[in-house]
mmCIF file of C-alpha atoms in Angstrom:
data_model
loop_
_atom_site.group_PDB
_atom_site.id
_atom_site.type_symbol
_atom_site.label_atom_id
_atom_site.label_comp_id
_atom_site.label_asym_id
_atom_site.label_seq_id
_atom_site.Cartn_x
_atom_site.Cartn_y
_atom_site.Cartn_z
ATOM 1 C CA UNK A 1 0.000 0.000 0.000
ATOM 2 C CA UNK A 2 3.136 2.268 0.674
ATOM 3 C CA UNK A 3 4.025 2.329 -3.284
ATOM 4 C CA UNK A 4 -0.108 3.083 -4.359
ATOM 5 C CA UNK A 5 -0.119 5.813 -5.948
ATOM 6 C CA UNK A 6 -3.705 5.953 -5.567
ATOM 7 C CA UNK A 7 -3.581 5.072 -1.608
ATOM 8 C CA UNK A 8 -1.202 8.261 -1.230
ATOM 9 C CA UNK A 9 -3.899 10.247 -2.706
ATOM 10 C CA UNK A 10 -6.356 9.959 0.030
ATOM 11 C CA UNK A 11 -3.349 9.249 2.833
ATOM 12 C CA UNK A 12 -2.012 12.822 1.824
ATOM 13 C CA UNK A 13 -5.320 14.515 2.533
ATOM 14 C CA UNK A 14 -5.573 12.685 5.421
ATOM 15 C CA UNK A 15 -9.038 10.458 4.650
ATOM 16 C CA UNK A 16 -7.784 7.328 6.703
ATOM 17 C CA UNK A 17 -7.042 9.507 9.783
ATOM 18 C CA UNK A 18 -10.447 11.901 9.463
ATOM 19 C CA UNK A 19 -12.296 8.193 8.594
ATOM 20 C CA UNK A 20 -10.821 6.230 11.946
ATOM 21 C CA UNK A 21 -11.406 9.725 13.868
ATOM 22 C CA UNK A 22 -7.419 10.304 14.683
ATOM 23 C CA UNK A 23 -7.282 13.835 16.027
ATOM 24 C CA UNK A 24 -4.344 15.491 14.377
ATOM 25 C CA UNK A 25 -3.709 17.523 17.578
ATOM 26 C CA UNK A 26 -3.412 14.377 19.460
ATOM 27 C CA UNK A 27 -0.944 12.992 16.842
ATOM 28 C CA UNK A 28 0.812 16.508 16.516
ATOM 29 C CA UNK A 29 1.150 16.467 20.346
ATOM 30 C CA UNK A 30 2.846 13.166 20.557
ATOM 31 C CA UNK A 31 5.001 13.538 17.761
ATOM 32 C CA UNK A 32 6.645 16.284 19.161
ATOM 33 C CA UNK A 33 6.725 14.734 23.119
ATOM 34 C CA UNK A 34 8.056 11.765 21.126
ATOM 35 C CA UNK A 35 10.873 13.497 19.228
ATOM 36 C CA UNK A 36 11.949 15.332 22.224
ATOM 37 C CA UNK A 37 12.153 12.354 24.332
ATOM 38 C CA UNK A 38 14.227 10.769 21.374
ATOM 39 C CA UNK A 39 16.726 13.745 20.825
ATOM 40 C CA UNK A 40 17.086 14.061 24.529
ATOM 41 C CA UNK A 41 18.493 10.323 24.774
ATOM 42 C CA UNK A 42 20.290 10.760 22.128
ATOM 43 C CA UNK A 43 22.436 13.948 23.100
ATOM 44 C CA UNK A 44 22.214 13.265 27.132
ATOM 45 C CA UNK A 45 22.403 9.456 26.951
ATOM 46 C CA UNK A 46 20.356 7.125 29.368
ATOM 47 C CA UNK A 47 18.240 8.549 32.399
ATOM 48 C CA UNK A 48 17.457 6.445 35.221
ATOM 49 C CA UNK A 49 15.169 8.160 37.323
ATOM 50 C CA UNK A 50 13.630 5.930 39.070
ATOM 51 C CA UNK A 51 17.524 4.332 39.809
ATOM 52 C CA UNK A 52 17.452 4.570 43.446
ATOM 53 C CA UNK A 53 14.306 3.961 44.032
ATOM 54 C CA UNK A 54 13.308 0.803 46.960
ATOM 55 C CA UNK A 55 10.592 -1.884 45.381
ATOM 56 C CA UNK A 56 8.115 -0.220 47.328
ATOM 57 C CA UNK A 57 9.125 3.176 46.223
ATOM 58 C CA UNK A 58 8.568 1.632 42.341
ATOM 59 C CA UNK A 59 5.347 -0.258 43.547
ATOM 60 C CA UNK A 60 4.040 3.076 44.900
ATOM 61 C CA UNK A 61 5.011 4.892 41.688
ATOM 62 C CA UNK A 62 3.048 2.355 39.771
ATOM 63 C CA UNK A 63 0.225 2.908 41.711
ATOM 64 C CA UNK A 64 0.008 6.712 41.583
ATOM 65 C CA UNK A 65 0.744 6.561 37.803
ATOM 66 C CA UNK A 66 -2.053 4.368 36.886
ATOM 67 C CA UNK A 67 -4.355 6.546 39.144
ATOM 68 C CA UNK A 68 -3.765 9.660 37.812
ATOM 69 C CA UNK A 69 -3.483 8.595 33.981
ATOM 70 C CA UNK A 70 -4.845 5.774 33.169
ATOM 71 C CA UNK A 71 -7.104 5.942 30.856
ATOM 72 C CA UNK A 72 -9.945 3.235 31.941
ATOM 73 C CA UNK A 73 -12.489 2.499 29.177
ATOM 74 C CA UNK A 74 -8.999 1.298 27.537
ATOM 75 C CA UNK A 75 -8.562 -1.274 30.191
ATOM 76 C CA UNK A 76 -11.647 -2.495 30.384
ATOM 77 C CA UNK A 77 -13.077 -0.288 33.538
ATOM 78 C CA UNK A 78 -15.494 1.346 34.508
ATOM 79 C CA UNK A 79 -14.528 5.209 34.431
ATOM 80 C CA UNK A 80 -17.559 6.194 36.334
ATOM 81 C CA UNK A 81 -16.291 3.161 39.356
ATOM 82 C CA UNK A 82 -12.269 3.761 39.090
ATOM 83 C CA UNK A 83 -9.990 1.533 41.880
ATOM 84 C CA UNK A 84 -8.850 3.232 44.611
ATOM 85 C CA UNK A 85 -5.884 1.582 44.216
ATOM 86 C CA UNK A 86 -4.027 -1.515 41.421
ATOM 87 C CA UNK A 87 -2.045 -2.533 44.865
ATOM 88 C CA UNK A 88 -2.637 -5.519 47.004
ATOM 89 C CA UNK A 89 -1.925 -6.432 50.966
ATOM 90 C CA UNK A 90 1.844 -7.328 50.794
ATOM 91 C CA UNK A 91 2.165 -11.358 50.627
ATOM 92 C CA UNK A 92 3.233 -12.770 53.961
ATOM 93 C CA UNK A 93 6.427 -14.665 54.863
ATOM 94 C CA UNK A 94 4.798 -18.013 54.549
ATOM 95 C CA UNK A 95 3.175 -17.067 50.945
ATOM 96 C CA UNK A 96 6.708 -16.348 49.732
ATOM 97 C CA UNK A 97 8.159 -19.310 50.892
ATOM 98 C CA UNK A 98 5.466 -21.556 49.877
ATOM 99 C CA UNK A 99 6.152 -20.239 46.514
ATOM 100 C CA UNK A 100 9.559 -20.781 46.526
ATOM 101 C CA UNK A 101 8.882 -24.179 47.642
ATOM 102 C CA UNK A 102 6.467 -25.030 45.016
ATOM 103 C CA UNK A 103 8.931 -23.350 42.545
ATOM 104 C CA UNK A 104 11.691 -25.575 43.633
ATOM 105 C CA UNK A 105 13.873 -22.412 43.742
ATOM 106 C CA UNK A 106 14.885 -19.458 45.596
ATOM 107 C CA UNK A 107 13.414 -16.252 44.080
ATOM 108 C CA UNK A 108 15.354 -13.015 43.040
ATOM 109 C CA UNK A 109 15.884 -10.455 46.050
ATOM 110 C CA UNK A 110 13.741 -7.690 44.770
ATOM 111 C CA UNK A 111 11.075 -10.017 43.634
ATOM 112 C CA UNK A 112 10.794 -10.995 47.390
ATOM 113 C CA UNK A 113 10.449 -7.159 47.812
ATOM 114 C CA UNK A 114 8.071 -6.806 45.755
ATOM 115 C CA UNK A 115 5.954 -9.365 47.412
ATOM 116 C CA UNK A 116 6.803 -7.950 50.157
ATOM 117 C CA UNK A 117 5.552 -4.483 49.277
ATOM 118 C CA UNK A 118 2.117 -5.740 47.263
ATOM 119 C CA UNK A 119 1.081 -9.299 46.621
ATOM 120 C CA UNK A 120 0.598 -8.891 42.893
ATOM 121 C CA UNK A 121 -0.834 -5.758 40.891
ATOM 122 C CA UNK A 122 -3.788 -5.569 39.188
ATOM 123 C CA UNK A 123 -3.352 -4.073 35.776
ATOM 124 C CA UNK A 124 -1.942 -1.523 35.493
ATOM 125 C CA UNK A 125 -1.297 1.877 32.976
ATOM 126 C CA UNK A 126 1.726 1.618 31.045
ATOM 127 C CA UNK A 127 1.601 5.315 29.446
ATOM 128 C CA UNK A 128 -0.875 3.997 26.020
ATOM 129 C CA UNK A 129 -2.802 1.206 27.367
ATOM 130 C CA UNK A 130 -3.194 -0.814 30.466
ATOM 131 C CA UNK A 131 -1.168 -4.094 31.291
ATOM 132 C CA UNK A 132 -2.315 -7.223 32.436
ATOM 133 C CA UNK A 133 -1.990 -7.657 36.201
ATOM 134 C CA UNK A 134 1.601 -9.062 38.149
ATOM 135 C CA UNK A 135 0.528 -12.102 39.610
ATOM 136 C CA UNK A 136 0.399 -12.595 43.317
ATOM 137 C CA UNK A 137 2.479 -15.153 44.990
ATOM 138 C CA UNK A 138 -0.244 -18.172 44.939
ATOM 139 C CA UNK A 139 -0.865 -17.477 40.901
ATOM 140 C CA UNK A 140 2.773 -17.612 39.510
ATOM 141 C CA UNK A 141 3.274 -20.747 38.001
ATOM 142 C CA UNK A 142 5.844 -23.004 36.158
ATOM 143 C CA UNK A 143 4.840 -22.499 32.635
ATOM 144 C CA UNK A 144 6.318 -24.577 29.668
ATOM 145 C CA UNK A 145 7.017 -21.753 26.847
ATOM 146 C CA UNK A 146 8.310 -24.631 24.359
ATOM 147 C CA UNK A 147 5.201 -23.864 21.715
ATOM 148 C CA UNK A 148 5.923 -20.344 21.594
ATOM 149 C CA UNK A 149 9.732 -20.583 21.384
ATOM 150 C CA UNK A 150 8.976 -23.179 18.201
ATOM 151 C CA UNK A 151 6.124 -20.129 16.894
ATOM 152 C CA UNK A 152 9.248 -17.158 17.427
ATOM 153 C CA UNK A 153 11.894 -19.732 15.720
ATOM 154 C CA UNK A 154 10.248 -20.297 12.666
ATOM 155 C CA UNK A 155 9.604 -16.384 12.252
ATOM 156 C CA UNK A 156 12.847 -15.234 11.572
ATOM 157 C CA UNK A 157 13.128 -12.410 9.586
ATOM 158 C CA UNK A 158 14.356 -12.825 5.949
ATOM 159 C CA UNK A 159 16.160 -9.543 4.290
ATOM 160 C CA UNK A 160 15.754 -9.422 0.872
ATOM 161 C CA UNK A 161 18.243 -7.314 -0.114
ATOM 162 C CA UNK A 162 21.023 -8.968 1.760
ATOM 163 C CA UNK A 163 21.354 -12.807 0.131
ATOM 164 C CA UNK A 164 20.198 -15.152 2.444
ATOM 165 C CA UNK A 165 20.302 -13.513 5.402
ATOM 166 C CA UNK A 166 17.872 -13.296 8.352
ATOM 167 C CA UNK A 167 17.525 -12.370 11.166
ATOM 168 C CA UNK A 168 17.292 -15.503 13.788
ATOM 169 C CA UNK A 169 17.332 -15.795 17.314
ATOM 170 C CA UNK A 170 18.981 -18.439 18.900
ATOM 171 C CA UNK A 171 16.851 -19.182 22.069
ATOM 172 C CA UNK A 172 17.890 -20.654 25.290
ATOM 173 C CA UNK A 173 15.511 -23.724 25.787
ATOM 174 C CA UNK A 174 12.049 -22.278 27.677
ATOM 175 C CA UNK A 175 10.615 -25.300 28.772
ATOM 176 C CA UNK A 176 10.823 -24.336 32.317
ATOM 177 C CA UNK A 177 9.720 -20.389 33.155
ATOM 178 C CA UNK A 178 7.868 -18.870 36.075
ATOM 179 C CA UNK A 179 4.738 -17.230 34.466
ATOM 180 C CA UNK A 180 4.047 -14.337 36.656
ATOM 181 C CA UNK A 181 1.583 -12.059 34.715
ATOM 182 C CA UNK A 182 -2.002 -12.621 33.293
ATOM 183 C CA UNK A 183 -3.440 -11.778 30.352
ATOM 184 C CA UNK A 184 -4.772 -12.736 27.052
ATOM 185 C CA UNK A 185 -2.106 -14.749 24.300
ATOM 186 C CA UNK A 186 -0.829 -11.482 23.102
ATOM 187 C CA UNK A 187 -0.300 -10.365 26.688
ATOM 188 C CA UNK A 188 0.634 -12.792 29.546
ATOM 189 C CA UNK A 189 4.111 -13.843 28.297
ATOM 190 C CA UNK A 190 6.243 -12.219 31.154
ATOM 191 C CA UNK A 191 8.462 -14.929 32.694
ATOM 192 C CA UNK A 192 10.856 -15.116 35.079
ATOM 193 C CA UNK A 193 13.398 -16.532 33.559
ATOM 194 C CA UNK A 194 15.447 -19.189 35.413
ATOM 195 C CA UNK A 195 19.372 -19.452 35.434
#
């Protein structure tokens, strides 16, 4: 569609933004937030703002984001009937260590934390849409990820202008990873990834 000469007739004039209802404003606005975020990187390399924050420092900053932003018709809430808050009681000693014990393993420091701080998060506003919700510590799981890995192996990406080449990731073997998000198939694939 990119090479239509006839498709850049109406894309100039804008008839497939005005027909989906894109506000050029809105697309103005973020173009330029967008390109200053980008040149900013680029000339004052990597911020870490959040760098020295504690888990429950970054928990809390979760939670006040997603309050204040999030945009909840997008994730599938009731605007009118927001959350008070996407945090949960903190998980108690014996939930962690059940976990771990179910697990078979010891978990990361700062995962403990975050237990420690909420027991899971409920989903949650990422800035453009809402995640699916951090699993507390009686939901994560052992998850076999060998179907997907087979699904991302056979997509490499082929370069046509380079002979032969693609672009091919050579995956550790994922039968074993700790699913600890929810979500739909597009969505729920954050792992923990063991050693």
């Amino acid at each position: 569609i990119g090479k239509s000469r006839q498709a850049w007739r109406y894309l100039k004039h804008h008839a497939l933004g005005q027909a989906i209802e894109v506000k050029e404003a809105k697309v103005e606005a973020f173009y330029k937030e967008a390109y200053s975020t980008f040149k900013a990187r680029l000339e004052n390399g990597q911020t870490r703002e959040f760098r020295d924050l504690s888990m429950k420092e970054l928990v809390k900053v979760f939670n006040d984001n997603t309050l204040k932003n999030a945009v909840w018709e997008e994730m599938d809430i009731d605007p009118d009937d927001p959350p008070e808050t996407i945090l949960h009681d903190p998980a108690t000693d014996e939930q962690i260590k059940e976990l771990e014990d179910r697990l078979g393993r010891t978990l990361p420091d700062d995962y403990k934390e975050f237990f420690a701080a909420t027991n899971g998060i409920d989903s949650f506003w990422n800035g453009f849409y809402g995640e699916p919700r951090f699993l507390g510590a009686e939901d994560v799981h052992l998850f076999d990820a060998s179907e997907q890995q087979k699904a991302w192996s056979a997509a490499a990406v082929r370069i046509r202008f380079v002979t032969d080449m693609s672009i091919k990731v050579k995956w550790p073997p994922l039968d074993r990873v700790i699913a600890i998000n929810d979500g739909d198939e597009n969505t729920r694939f954050v792992w923990l990834i063991e050693p």
